[in-house]
CSV table of C-alpha atoms in Angstrom, one decimal:
chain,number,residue,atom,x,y,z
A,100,UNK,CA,60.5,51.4,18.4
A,101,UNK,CA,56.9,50.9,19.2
A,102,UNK,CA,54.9,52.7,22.0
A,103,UNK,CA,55.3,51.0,25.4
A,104,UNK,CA,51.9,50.6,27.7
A,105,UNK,CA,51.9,49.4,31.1
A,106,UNK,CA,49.7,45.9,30.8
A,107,UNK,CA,49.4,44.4,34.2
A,108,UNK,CA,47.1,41.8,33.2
A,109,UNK,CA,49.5,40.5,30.5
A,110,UNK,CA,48.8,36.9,30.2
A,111,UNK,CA,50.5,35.5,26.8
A,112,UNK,CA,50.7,35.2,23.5
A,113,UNK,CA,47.4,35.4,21.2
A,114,UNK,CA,45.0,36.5,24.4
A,115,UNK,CA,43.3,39.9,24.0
A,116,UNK,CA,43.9,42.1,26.7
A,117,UNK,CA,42.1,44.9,27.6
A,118,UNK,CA,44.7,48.2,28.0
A,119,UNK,CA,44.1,49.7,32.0
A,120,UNK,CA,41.4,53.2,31.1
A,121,UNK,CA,44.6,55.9,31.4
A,122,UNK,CA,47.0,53.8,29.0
A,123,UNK,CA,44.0,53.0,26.5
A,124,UNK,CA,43.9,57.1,26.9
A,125,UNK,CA,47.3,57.8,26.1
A,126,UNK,CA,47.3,55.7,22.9
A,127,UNK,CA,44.0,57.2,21.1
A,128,UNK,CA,44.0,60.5,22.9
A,129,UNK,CA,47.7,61.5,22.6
A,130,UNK,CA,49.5,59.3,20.4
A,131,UNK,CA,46.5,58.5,17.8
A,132,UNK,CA,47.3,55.2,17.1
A,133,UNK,CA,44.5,52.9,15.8
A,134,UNK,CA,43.4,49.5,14.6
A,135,UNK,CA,46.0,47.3,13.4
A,136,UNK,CA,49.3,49.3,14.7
A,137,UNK,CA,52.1,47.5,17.0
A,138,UNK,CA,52.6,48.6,20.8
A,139,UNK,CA,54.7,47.1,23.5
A,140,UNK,CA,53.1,45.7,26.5
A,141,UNK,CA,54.8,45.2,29.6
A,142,UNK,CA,53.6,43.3,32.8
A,143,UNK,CA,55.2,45.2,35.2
A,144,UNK,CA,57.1,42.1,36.4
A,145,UNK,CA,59.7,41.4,33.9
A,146,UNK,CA,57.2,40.3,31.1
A,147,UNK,CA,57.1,42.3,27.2
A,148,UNK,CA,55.3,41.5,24.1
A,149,UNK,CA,54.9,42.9,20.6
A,150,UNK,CA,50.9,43.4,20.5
A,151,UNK,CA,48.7,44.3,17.9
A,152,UNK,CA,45.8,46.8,18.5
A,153,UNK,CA,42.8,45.6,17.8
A,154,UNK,CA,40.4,48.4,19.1
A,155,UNK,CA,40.8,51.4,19.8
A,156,UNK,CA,37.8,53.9,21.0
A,157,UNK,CA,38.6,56.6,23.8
A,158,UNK,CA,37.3,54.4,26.5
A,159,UNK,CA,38.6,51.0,25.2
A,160,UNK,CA,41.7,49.7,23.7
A,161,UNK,CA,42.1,45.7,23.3
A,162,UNK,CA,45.2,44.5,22.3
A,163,UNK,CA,46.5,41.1,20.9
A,164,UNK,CA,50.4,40.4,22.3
A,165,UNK,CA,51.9,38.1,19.5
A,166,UNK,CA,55.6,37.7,20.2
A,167,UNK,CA,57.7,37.9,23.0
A,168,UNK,CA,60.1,40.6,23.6
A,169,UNK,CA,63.3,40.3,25.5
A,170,UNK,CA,63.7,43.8,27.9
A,171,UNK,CA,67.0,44.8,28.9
A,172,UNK,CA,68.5,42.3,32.2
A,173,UNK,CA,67.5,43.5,36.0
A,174,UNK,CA,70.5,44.2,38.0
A,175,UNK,CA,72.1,41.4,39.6
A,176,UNK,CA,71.2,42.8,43.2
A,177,UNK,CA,67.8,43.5,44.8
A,178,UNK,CA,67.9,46.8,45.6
A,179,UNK,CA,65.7,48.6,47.9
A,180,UNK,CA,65.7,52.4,48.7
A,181,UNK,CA,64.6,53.5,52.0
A,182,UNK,CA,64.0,57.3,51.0
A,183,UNK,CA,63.4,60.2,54.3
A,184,UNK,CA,60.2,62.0,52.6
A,185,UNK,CA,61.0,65.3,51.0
A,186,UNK,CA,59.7,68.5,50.0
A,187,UNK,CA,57.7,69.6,47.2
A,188,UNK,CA,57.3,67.0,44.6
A,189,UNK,CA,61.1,66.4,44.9
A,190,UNK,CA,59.6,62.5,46.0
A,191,UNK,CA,59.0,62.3,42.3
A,192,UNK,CA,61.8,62.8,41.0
A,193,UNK,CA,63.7,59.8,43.5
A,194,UNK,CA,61.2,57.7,42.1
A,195,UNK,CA,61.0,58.5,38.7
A,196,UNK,CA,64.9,58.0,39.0
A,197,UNK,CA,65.5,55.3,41.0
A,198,UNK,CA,63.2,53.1,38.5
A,199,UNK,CA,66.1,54.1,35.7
A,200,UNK,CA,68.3,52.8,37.8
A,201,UNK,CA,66.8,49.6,38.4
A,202,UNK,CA,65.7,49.5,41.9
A,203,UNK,CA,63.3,47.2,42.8
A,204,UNK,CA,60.8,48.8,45.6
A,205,UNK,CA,61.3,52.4,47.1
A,206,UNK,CA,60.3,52.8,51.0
A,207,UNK,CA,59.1,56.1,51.8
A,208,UNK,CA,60.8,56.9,55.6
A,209,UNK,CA,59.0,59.0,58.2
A,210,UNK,CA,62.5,60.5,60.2
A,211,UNK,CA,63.1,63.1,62.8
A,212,UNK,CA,64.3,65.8,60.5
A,213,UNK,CA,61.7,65.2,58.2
A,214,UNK,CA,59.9,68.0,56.6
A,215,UNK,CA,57.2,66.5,54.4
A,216,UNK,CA,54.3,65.1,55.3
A,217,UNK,CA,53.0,64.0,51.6
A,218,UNK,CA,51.6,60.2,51.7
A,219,UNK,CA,50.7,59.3,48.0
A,220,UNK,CA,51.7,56.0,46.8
A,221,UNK,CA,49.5,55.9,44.6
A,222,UNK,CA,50.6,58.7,42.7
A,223,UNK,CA,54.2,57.5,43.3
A,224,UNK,CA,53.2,54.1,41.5
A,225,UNK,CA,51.9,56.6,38.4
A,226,UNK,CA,55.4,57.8,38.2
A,227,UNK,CA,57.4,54.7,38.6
A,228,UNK,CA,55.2,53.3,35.4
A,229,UNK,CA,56.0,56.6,33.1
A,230,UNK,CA,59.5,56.1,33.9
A,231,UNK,CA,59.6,52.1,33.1
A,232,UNK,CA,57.6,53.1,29.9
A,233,UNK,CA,60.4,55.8,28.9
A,234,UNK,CA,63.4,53.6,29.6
A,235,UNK,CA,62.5,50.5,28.2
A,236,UNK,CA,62.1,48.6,31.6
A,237,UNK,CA,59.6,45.6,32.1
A,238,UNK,CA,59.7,45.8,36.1
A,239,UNK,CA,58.0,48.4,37.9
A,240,UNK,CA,59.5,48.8,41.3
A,241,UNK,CA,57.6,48.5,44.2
A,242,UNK,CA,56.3,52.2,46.3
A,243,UNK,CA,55.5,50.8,49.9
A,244,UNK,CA,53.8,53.4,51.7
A,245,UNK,CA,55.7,55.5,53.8
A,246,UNK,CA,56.8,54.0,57.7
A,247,UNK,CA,58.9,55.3,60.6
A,248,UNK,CA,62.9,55.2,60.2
A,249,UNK,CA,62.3,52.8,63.3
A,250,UNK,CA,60.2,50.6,61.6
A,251,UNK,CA,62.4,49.9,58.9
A,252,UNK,CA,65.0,49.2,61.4
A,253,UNK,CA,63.3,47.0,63.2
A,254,UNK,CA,61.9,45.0,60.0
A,255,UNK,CA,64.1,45.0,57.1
A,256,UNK,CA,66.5,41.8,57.0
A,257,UNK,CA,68.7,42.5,53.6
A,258,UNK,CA,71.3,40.7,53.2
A,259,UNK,CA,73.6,44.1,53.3
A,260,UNK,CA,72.2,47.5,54.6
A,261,UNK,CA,73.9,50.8,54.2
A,262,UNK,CA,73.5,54.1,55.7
A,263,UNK,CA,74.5,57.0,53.6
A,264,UNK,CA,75.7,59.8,55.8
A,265,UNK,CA,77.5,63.1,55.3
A,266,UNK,CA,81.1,63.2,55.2
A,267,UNK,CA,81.3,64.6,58.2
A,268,UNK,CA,79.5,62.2,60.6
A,269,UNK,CA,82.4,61.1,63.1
A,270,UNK,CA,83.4,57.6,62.1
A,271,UNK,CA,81.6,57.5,58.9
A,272,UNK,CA,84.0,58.7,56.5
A,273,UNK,CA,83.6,55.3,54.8
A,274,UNK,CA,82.7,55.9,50.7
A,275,UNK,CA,80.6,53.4,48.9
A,276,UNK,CA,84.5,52.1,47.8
A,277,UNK,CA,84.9,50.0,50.5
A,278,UNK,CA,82.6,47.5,48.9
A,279,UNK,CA,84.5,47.2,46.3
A,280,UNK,CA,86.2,44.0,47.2
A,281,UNK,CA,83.3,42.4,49.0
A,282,UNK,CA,80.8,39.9,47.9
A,283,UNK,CA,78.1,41.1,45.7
A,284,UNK,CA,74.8,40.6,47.9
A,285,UNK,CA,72.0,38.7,46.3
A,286,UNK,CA,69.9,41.9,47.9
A,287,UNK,CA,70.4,45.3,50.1
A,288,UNK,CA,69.1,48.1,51.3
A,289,UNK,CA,69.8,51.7,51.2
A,290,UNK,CA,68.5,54.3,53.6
A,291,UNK,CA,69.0,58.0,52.6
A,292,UNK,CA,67.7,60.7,54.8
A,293,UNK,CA,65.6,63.7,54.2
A,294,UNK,CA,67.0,67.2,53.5
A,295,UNK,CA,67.9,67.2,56.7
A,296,UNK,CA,70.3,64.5,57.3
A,297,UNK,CA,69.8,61.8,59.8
A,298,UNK,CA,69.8,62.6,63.4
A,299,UNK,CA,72.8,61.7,65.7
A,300,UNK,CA,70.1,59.3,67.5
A,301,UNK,CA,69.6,57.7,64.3
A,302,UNK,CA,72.8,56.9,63.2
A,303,UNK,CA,73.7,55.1,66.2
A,304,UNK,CA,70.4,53.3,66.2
A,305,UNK,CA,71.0,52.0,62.2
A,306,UNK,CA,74.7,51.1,63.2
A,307,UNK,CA,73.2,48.5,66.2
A,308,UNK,CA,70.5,47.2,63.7
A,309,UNK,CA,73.3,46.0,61.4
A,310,UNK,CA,73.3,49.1,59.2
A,311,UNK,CA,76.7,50.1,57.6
A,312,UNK,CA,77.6,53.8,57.5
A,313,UNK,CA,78.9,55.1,54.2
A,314,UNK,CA,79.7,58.0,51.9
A,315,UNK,CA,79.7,59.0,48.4
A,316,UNK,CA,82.6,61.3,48.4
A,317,UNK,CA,83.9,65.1,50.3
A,318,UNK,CA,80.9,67.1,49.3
A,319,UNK,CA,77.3,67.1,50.7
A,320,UNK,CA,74.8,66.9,47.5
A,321,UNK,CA,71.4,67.4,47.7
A,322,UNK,CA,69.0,65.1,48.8
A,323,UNK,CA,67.2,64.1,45.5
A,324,UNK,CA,70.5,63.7,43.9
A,325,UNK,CA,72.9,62.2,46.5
A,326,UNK,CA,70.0,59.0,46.0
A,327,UNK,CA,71.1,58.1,42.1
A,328,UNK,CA,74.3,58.5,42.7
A,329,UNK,CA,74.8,56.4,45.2
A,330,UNK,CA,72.8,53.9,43.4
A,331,UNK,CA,75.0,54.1,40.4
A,332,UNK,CA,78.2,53.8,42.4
A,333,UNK,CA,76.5,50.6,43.9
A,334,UNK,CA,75.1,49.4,40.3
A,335,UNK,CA,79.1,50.0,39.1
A,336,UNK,CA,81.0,48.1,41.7
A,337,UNK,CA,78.7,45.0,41.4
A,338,UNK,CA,79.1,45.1,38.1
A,339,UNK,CA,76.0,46.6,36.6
A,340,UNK,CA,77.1,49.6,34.8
């Protein structure tokens, strides 16, 4: 398979586009490739093409895309994650996974048990694009910059929003099952919290906004994991996986 390169300026077929400064890097620089080899390019939005280099000097790469390439489907649901910041670089790794998974934008969440106080969406954006470049995905999902748990409640108007909670919140012992036989949503939202949990305040303030309390099983996982596994029991049961 050809090396993929994150082209947001991706017009068509047979117009020569210019390679953004640290992807024309990465193709001289690290993978060596020159004049006359075939890359990927990728829009960002669903968009691929086969593209032949046609320079390729350590500040300049122009490509020519030449043939359309088909990228693996989108899920059939609009998936956004509303993420509680968390420590470390741990953010990363939610985003890095969550655009595997096929989520289309990731909302950073400012909540009261919140630990981290990293804003860098920019750098989250980076990581999203090496992970669409490693597993073959045209889309890049969306990193909004972070806002307050309230916010989010107050603005988001999904279709279906769910609030993943710890199996032992009273009256949330609800796992992701129950959707099961429900309607599959055009789009939803999911709202994880920070290492912390949620706060009781929260919870009761999601559940009047219209969010739906629910569980991914008995055990409490970590908060950079519980995320992609929720997201694959969701992908599963509306028939993604």
């Amino acid at each position: 398979m050809p090396a993929r390169f994150f082209a947001p300026d991706l017009v068509g077929p047979d117009q020569p586009l210019a390679l953004p400064p640290d992807e024309a890097a990465h193709l001289v620089r690290v993978l060596r490739l020159s004049g006359g080899d075939i890359v990927s390019v990728f829009d960002g939005r669903g968009v691929e093409y086969l593209a032949r280099v046609e320079t390729a000097e350590p500040r300049r790469v122009v490509v020519r895309p030449f043939e359309s390439v088909k990228p693996p489907p989108e899920p059939k649901v609009a998936l956004t994650v509303a993420q509680g910041l968390l420590k470390g670089r741990k953010f990363d790794a939610v985003v890095r996974d969550l655009t595997m998974v096929g989520a289309v934008a990731v909302q950073p969440l400012v909540t009261d048990h919140s630990e981290a106080h990293e804003r860098d969406p920019e750098r989250w954006m980076r990581v999203a694009v090496a992970s669409a470049k490693q597993c073959r995905r045209a889309v890049v999902p969306l990193v909004r910059f972070p806002v307050s748990f309230r916010q989010l409640l107050d603005e988001d108007d999904a279709p279906l929003r769910l609030l993943l909670v710890e199996p032992g919140v009273a009256e949330s012992n609800d796992s992701l099952g129950r959707l099961r036989n429900g309607p599959t949503p055009s789009a939803a939202t999911l709202a994880v919290g920070p290492e912390g949990g949620w706060s009781a305040e929260e919870v009761t303030r999601a559940c009047q906004a219209g969010f739906v309390p629910v569980t991914i099983g008995r055990r409490t996982l970590r908060a950079d994991a519980v995320v992609v596994c929720a997201v694959s029991v969701l992908l599963f049961l509306w028939g993604d996986l």
